[in-house]
PDB file of C-alpha atoms in Angstrom:
ATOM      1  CA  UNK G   1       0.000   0.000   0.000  1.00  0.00           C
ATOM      2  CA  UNK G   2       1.539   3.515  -1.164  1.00  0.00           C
ATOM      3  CA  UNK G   3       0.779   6.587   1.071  1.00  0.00           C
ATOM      4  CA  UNK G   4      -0.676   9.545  -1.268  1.00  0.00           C
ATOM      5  CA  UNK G   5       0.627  13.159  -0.577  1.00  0.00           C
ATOM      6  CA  UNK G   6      -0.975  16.296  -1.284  1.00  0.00           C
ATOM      7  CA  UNK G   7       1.391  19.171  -2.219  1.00  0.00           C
ATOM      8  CA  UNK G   8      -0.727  22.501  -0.618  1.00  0.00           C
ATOM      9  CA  UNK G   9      -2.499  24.119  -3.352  1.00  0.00           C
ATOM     10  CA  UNK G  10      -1.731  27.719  -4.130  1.00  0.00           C
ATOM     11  CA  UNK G  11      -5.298  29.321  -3.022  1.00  0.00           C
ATOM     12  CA  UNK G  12      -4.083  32.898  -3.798  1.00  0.00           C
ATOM     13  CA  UNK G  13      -4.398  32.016  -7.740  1.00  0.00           C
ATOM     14  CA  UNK G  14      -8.511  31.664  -6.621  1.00  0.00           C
ATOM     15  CA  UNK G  15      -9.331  34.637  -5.248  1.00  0.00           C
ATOM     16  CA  UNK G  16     -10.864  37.572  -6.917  1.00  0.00           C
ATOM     17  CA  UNK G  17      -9.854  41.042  -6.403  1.00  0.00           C
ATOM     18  CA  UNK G  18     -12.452  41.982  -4.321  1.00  0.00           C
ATOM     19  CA  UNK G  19     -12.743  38.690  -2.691  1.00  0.00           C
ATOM     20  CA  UNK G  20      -9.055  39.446  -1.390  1.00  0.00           C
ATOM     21  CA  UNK G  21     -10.158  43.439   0.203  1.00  0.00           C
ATOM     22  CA  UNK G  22     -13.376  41.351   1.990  1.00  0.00           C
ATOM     23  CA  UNK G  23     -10.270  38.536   2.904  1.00  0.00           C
ATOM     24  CA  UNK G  24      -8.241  41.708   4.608  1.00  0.00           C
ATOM     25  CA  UNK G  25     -11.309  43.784   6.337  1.00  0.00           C
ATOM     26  CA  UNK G  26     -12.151  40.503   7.877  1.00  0.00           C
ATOM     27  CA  UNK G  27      -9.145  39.820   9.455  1.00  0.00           C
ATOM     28  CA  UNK G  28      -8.624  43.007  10.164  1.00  0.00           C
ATOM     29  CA  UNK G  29     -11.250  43.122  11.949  1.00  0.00           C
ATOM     30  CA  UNK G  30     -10.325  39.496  14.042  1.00  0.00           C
ATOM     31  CA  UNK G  31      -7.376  41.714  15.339  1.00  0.00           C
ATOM     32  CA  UNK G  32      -9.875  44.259  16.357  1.00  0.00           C
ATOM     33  CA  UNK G  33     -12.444  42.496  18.407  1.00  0.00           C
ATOM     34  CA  UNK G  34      -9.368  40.456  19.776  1.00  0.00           C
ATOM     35  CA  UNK G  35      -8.995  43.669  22.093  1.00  0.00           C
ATOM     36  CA  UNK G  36     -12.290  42.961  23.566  1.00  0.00           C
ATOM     37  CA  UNK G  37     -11.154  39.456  24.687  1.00  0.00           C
ATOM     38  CA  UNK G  38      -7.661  40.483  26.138  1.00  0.00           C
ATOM     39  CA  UNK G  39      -8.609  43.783  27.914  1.00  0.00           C
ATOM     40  CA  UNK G  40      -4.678  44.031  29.119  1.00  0.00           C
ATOM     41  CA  UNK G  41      -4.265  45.491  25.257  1.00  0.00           C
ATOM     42  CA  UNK G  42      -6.716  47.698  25.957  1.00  0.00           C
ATOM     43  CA  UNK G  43      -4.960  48.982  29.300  1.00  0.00           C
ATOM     44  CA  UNK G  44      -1.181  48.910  26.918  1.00  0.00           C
ATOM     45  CA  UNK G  45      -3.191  51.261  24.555  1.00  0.00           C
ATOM     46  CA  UNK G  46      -4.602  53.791  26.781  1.00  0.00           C
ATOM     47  CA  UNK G  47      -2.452  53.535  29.836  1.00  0.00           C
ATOM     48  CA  UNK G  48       1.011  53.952  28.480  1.00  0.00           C
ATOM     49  CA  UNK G  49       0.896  57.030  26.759  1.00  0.00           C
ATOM     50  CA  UNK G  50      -1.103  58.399  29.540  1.00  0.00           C
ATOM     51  CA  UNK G  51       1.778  57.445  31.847  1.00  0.00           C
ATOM     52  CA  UNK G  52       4.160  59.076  29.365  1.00  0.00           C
ATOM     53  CA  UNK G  53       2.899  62.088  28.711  1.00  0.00           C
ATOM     54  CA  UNK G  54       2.249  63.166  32.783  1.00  0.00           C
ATOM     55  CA  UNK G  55       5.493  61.754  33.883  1.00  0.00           C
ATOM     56  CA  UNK G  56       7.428  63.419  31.204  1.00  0.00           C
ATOM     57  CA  UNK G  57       4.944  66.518  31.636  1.00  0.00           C
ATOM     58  CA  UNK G  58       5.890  66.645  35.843  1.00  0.00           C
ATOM     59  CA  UNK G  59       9.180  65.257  36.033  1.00  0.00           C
ATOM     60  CA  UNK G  60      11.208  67.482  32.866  1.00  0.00           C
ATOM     61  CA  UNK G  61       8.330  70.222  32.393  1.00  0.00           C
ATOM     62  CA  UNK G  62       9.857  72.388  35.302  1.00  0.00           C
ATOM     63  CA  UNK G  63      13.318  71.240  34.814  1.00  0.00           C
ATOM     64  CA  UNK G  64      13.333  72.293  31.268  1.00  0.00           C
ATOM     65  CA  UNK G  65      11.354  74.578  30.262  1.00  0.00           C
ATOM     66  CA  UNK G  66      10.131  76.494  34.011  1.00  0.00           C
ATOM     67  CA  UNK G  67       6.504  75.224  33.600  1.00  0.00           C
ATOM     68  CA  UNK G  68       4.303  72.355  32.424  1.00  0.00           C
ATOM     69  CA  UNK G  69       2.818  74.981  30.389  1.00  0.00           C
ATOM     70  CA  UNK G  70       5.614  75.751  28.567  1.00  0.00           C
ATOM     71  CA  UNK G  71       7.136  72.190  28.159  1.00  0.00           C
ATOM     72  CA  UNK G  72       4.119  70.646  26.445  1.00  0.00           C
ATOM     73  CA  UNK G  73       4.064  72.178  23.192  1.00  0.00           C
ATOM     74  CA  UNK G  74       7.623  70.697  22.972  1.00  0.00           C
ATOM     75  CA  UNK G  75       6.340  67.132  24.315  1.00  0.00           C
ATOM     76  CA  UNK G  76       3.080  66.594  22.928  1.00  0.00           C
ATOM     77  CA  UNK G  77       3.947  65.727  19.333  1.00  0.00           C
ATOM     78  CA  UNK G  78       7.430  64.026  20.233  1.00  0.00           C
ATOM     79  CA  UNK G  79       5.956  61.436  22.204  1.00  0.00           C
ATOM     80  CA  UNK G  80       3.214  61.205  20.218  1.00  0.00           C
ATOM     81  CA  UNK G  81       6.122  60.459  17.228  1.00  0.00           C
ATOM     82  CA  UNK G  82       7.930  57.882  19.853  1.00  0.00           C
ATOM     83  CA  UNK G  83       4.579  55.969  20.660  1.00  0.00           C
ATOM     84  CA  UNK G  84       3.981  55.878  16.855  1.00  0.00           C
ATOM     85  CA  UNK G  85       7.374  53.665  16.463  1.00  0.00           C
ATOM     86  CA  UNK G  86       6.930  51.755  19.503  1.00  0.00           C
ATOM     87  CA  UNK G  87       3.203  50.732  18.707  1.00  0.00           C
ATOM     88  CA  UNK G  88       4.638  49.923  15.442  1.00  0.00           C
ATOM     89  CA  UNK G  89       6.438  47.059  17.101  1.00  0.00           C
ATOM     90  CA  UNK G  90       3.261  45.183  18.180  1.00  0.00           C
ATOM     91  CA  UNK G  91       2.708  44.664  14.496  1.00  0.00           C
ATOM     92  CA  UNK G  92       5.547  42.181  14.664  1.00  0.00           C
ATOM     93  CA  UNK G  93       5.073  40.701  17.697  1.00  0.00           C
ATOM     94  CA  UNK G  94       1.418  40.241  16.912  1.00  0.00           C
ATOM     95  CA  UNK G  95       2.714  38.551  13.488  1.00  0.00           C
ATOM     96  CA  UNK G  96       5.325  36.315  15.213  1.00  0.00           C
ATOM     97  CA  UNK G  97       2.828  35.435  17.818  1.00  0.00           C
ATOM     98  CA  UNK G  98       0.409  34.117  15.031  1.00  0.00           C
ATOM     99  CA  UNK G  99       2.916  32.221  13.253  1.00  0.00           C
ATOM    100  CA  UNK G 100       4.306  30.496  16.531  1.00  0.00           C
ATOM    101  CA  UNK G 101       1.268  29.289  17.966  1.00  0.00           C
ATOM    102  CA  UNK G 102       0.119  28.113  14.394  1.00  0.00           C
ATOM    103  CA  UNK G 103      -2.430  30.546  13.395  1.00  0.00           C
ATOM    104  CA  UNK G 104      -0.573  30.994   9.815  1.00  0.00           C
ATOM    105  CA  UNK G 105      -1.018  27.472   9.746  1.00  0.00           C
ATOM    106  CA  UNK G 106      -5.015  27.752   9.813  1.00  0.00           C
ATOM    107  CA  UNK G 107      -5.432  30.223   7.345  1.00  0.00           C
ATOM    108  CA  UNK G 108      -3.120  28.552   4.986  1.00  0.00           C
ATOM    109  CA  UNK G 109      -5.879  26.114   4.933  1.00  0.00           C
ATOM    110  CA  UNK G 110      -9.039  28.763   3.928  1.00  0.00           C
ATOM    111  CA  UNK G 111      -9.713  29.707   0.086  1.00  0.00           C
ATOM    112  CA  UNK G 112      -8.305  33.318   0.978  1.00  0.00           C
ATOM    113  CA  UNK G 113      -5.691  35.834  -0.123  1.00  0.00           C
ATOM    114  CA  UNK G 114      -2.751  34.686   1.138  1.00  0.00           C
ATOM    115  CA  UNK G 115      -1.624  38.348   1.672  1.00  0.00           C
ATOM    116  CA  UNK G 116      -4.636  38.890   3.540  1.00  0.00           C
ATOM    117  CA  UNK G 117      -3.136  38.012   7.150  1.00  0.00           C
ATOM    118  CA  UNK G 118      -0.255  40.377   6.764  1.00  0.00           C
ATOM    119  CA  UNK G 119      -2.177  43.238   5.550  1.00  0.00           C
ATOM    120  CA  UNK G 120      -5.050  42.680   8.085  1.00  0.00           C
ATOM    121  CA  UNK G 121      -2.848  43.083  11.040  1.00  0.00           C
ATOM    122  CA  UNK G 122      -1.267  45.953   9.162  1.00  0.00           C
ATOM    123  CA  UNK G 123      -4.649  47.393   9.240  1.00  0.00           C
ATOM    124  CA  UNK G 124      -5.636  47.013  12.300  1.00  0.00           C
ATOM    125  CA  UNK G 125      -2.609  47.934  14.019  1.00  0.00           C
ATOM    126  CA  UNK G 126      -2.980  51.277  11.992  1.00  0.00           C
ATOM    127  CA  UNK G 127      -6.285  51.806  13.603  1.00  0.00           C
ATOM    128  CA  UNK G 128      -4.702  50.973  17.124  1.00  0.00           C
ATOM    129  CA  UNK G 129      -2.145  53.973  16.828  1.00  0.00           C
ATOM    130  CA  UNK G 130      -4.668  56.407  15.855  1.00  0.00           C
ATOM    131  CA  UNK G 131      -6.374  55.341  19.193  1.00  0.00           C
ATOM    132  CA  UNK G 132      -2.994  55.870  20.864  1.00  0.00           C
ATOM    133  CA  UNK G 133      -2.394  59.473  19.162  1.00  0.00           C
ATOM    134  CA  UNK G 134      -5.869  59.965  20.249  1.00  0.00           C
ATOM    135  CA  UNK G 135      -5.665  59.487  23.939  1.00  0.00           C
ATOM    136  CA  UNK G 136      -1.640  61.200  23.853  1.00  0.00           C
ATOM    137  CA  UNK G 137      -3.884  64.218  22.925  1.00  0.00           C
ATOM    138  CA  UNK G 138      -6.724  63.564  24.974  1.00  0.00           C
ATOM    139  CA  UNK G 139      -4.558  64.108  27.837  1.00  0.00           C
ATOM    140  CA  UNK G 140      -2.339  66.184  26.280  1.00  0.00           C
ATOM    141  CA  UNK G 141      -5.212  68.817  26.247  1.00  0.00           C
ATOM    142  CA  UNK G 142      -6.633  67.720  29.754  1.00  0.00           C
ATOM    143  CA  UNK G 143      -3.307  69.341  31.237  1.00  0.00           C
ATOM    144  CA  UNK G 144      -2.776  72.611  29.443  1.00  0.00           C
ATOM    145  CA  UNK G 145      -2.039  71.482  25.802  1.00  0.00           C
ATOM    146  CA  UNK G 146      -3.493  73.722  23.131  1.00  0.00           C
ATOM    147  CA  UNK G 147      -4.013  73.558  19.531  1.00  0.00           C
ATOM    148  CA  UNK G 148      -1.761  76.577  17.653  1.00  0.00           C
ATOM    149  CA  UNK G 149      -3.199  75.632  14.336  1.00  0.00           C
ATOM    150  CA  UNK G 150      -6.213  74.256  12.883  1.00  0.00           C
ATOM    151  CA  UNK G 151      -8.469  71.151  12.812  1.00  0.00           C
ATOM    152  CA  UNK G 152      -7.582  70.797   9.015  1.00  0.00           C
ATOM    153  CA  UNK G 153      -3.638  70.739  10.176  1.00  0.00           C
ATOM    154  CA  UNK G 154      -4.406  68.070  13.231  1.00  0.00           C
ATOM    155  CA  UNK G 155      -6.198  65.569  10.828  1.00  0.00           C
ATOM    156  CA  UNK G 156      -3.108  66.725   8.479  1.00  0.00           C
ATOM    157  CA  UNK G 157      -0.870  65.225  11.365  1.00  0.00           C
ATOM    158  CA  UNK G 158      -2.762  62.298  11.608  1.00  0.00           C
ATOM    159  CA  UNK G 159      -2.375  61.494   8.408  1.00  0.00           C
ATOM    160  CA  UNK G 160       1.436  61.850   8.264  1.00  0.00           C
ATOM    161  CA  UNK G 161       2.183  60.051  11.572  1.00  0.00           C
ATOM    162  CA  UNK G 162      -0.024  57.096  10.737  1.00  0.00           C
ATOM    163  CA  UNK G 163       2.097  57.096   7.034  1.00  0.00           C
ATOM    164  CA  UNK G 164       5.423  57.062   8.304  1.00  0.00           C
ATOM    165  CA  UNK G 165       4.176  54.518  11.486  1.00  0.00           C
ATOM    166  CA  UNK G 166       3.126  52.277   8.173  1.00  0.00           C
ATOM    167  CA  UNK G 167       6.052  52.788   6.370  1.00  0.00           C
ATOM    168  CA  UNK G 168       8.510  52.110   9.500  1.00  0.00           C
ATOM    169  CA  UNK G 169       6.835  49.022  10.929  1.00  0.00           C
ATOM    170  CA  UNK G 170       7.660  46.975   7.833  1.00  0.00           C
ATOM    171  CA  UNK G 171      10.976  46.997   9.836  1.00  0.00           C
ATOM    172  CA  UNK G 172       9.338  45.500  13.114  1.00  0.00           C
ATOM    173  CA  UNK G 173       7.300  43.260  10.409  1.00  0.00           C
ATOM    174  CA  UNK G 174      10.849  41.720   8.789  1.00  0.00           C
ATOM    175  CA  UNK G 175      12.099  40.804  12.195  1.00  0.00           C
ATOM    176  CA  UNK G 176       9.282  39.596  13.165  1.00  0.00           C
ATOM    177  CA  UNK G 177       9.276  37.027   9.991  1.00  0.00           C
ATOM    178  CA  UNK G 178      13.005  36.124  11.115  1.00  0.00           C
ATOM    179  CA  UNK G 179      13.005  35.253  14.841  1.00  0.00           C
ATOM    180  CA  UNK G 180      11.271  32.167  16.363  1.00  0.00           C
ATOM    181  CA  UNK G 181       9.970  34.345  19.719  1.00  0.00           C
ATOM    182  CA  UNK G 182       7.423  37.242  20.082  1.00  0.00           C
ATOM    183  CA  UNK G 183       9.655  38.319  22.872  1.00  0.00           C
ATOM    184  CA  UNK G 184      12.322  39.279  20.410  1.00  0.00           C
ATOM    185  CA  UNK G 185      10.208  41.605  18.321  1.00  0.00           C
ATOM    186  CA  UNK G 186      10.035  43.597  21.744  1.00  0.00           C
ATOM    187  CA  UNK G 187      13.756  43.450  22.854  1.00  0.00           C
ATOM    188  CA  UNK G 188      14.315  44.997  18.951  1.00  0.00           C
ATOM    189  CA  UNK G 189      12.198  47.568  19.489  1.00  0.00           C
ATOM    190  CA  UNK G 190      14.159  47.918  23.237  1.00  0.00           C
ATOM    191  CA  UNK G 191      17.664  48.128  21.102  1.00  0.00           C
ATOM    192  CA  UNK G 192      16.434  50.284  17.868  1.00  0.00           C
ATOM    193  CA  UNK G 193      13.430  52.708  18.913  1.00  0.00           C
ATOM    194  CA  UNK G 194      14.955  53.609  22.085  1.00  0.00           C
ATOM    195  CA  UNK G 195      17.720  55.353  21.428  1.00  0.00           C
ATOM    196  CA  UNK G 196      16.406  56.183  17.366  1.00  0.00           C
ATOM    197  CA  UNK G 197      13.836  58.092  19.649  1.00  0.00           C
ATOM    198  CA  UNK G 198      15.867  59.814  21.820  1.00  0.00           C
ATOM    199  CA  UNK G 199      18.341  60.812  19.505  1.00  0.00           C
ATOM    200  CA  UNK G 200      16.326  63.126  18.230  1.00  0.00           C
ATOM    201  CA  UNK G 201      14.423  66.648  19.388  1.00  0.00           C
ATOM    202  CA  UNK G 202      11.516  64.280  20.363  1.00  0.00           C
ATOM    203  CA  UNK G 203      11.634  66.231  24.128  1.00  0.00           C
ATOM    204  CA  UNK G 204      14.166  68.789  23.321  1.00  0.00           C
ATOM    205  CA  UNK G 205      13.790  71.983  21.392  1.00  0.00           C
ATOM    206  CA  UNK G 206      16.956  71.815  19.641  1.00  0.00           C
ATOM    207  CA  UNK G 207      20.653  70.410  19.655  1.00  0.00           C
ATOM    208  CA  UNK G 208      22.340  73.316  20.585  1.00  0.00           C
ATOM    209  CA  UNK G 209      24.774  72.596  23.528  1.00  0.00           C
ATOM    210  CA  UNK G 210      24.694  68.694  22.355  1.00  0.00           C
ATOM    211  CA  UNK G 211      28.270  67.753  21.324  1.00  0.00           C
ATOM    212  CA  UNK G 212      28.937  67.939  17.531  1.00  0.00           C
ATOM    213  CA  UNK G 213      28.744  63.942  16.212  1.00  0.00           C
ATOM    214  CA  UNK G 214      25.348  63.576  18.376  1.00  0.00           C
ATOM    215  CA  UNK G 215      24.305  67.016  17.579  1.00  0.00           C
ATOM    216  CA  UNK G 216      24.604  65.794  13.518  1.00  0.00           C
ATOM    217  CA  UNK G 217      22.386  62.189  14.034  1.00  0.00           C
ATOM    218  CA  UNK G 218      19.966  64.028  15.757  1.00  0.00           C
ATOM    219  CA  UNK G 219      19.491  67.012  13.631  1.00  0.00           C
ATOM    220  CA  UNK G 220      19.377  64.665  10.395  1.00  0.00           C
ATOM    221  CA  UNK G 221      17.244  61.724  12.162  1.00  0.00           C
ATOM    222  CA  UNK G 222      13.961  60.841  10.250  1.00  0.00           C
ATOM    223  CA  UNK G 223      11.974  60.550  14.065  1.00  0.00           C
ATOM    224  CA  UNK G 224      13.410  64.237  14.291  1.00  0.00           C
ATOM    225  CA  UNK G 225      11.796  65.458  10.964  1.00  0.00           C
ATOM    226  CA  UNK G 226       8.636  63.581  12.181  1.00  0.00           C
ATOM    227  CA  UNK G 227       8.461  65.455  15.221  1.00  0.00           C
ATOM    228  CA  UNK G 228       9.432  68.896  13.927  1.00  0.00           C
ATOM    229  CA  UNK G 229       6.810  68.248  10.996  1.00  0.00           C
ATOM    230  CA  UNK G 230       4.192  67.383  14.243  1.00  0.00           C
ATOM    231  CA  UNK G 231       4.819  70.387  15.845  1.00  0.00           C
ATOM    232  CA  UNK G 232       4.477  72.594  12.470  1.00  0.00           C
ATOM    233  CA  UNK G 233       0.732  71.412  12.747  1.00  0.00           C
ATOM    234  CA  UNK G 234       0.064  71.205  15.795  1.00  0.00           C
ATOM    235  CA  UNK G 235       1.671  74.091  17.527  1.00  0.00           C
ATOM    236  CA  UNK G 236       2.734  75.996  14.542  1.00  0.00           C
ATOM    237  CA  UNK G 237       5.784  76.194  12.447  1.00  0.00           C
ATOM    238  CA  UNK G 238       7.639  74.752   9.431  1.00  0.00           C
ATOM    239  CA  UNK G 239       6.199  71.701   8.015  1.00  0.00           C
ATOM    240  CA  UNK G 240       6.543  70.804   4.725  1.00  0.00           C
ATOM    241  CA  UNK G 241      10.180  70.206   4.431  1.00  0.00           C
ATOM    242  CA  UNK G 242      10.059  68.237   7.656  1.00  0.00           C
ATOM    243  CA  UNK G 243       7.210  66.082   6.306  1.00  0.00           C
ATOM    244  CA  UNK G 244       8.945  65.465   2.787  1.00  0.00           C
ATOM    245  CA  UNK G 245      11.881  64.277   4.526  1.00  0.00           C
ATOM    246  CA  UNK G 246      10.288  62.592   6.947  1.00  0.00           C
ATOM    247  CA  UNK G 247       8.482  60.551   4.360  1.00  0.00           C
ATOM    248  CA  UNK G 248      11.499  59.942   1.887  1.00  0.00           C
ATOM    249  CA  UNK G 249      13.175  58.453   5.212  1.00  0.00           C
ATOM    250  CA  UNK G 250      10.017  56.298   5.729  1.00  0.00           C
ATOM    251  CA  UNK G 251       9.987  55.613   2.198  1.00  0.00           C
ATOM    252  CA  UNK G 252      13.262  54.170   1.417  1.00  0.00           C
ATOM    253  CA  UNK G 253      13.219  51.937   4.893  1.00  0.00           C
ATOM    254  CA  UNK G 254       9.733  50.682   3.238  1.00  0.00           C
ATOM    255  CA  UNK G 255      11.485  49.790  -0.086  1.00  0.00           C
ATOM    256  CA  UNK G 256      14.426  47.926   2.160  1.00  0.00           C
ATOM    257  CA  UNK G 257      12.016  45.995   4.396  1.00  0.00           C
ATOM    258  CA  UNK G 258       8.978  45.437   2.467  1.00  0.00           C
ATOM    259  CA  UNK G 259      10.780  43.046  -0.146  1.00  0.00           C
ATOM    260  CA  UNK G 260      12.432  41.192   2.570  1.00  0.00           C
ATOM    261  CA  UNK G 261       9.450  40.922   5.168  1.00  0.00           C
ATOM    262  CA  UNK G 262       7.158  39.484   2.070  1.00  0.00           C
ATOM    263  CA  UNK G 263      10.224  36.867   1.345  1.00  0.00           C
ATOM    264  CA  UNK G 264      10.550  35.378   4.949  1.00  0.00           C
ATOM    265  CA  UNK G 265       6.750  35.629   4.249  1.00  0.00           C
ATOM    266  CA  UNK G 266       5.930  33.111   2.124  1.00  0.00           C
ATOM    267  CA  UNK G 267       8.836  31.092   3.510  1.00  0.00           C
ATOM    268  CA  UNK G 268       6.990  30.845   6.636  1.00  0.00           C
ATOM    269  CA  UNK G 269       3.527  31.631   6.225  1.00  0.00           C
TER     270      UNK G 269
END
């Protein structure tokens, strides 16, 4: 008697264009409702940047700038920018997580897009940082932060963070395609976003004082144009050739990481 084996059948060849957008707002939205079953992501949404912005508002307002007041048009849109590229993170570990405990393995099995997992978690992991920027406003404005533009210019910002956050996690997305452990997506984002974030004017108004080498990687850091671009719209200032830089930085690590991350893929998805 000869065992028969069945060589898994390339379902992406099946599915229809629109088939494939239903395929990613559906999973999409399994990552959403997931929240609702694991409130502790909830609580890592809404509780961190809280946490951020009033320690960083109590602790350095004073220190630095003589007030609160006076320190938060400086903090508000960095730390919104560094909670952008830390969220961006979960989209790897959230990937990893799925692919370790087997997930992948169940959805390799459903007539679906077989980009459809990737791009779903993209998705919804979008939608979770513009909950994030939310609530870094939220209490941004509950403790003296003002608006020094427009509405037009904060849905502007919006817009540009959530870009960039897009374009940047298909970094966290790669690595998370390469390591066998969700836990090492985070200590990445521990050894990368930490000090890309704070080598930058993310809490600082400028480099001036900062010795000469540093004082260069800051002033020429793409989490720097982010944040000076933020606080063009939200507080008031230059914008545009923040934002194009910004973007060409996000841009080009995109066109690195993208390739790769859809490689390792298909190799293990």
């Amino acid at each position: 008697m000869t065992t028969a084996t069945f060589a898994p059948q390339d379902l992406s060849k099946r599915v229809a264009p629109g088939t494939a957008v239903r395929n990613i707002l559906t999973l999409a939205w399994r990552n959403l409702v997931q929240i609702k079953h694991n409130p502790m992501e909830l609580l890592d949404l809404s509780l961190q940047p809280m946490m951020f912005v009033l320690l960083f508002a109590y602790v350095f307002g004073p220190a630095m700038e003589g007030s609160v007041d006076a320190y938060l048009p400086v903090l508000i849109p960095g730390i919104i920018a560094q909670n952008a590229l830390f969220a961006g993170m979960s989209t790897g570990f959230g990937l990893n997580t799925d692919i370790t405990k087997g997930v992948f393995d169940r959805f390799r099995s459903l007539p679906i897009s077989r980009s459809a997992p990737l791009v779903g978690r993209i998705i919804a992991d979008t939608v979770k940082q513009a909950w994030s920027m939310s609530i870094l406003l939220a209490v941004g404005f509950a403790i003296g932060f003002r608006l020094g533009t427009n509405v037009f210019a904060l849905l502007t910002s919006f817009i540009l963070l959530l870009t960039f956050a897009v374009l940047f996690s298909w970094t966290s997305v790669y690595i998370a395609m390469k390591v066998s452990e969700p836990e090492k997506v985070q200590i990445f984002g521990f050894v990368v976003i930490f000090p890309l974030s704070f080598l930058s004017t993310a809490f600082i108004k400028t480099t001036e004082g900062i010795p000469g080498p540093v004082a260069w990687v800051m002033d020429n850091s793409p989490v720097t144009h982010l944040v000076e671009a933020m606080r063009g719209l939200l507080v008031g200032g230059p914008v545009l050739e923040h934002a194009w830089i910004a973007l060409v930085w996000g841009l080009g690590i995109a066109l690195v990481f993208a390739p790769l991350s859809l490689r390792a893929f298909k190799k293990r998805a």
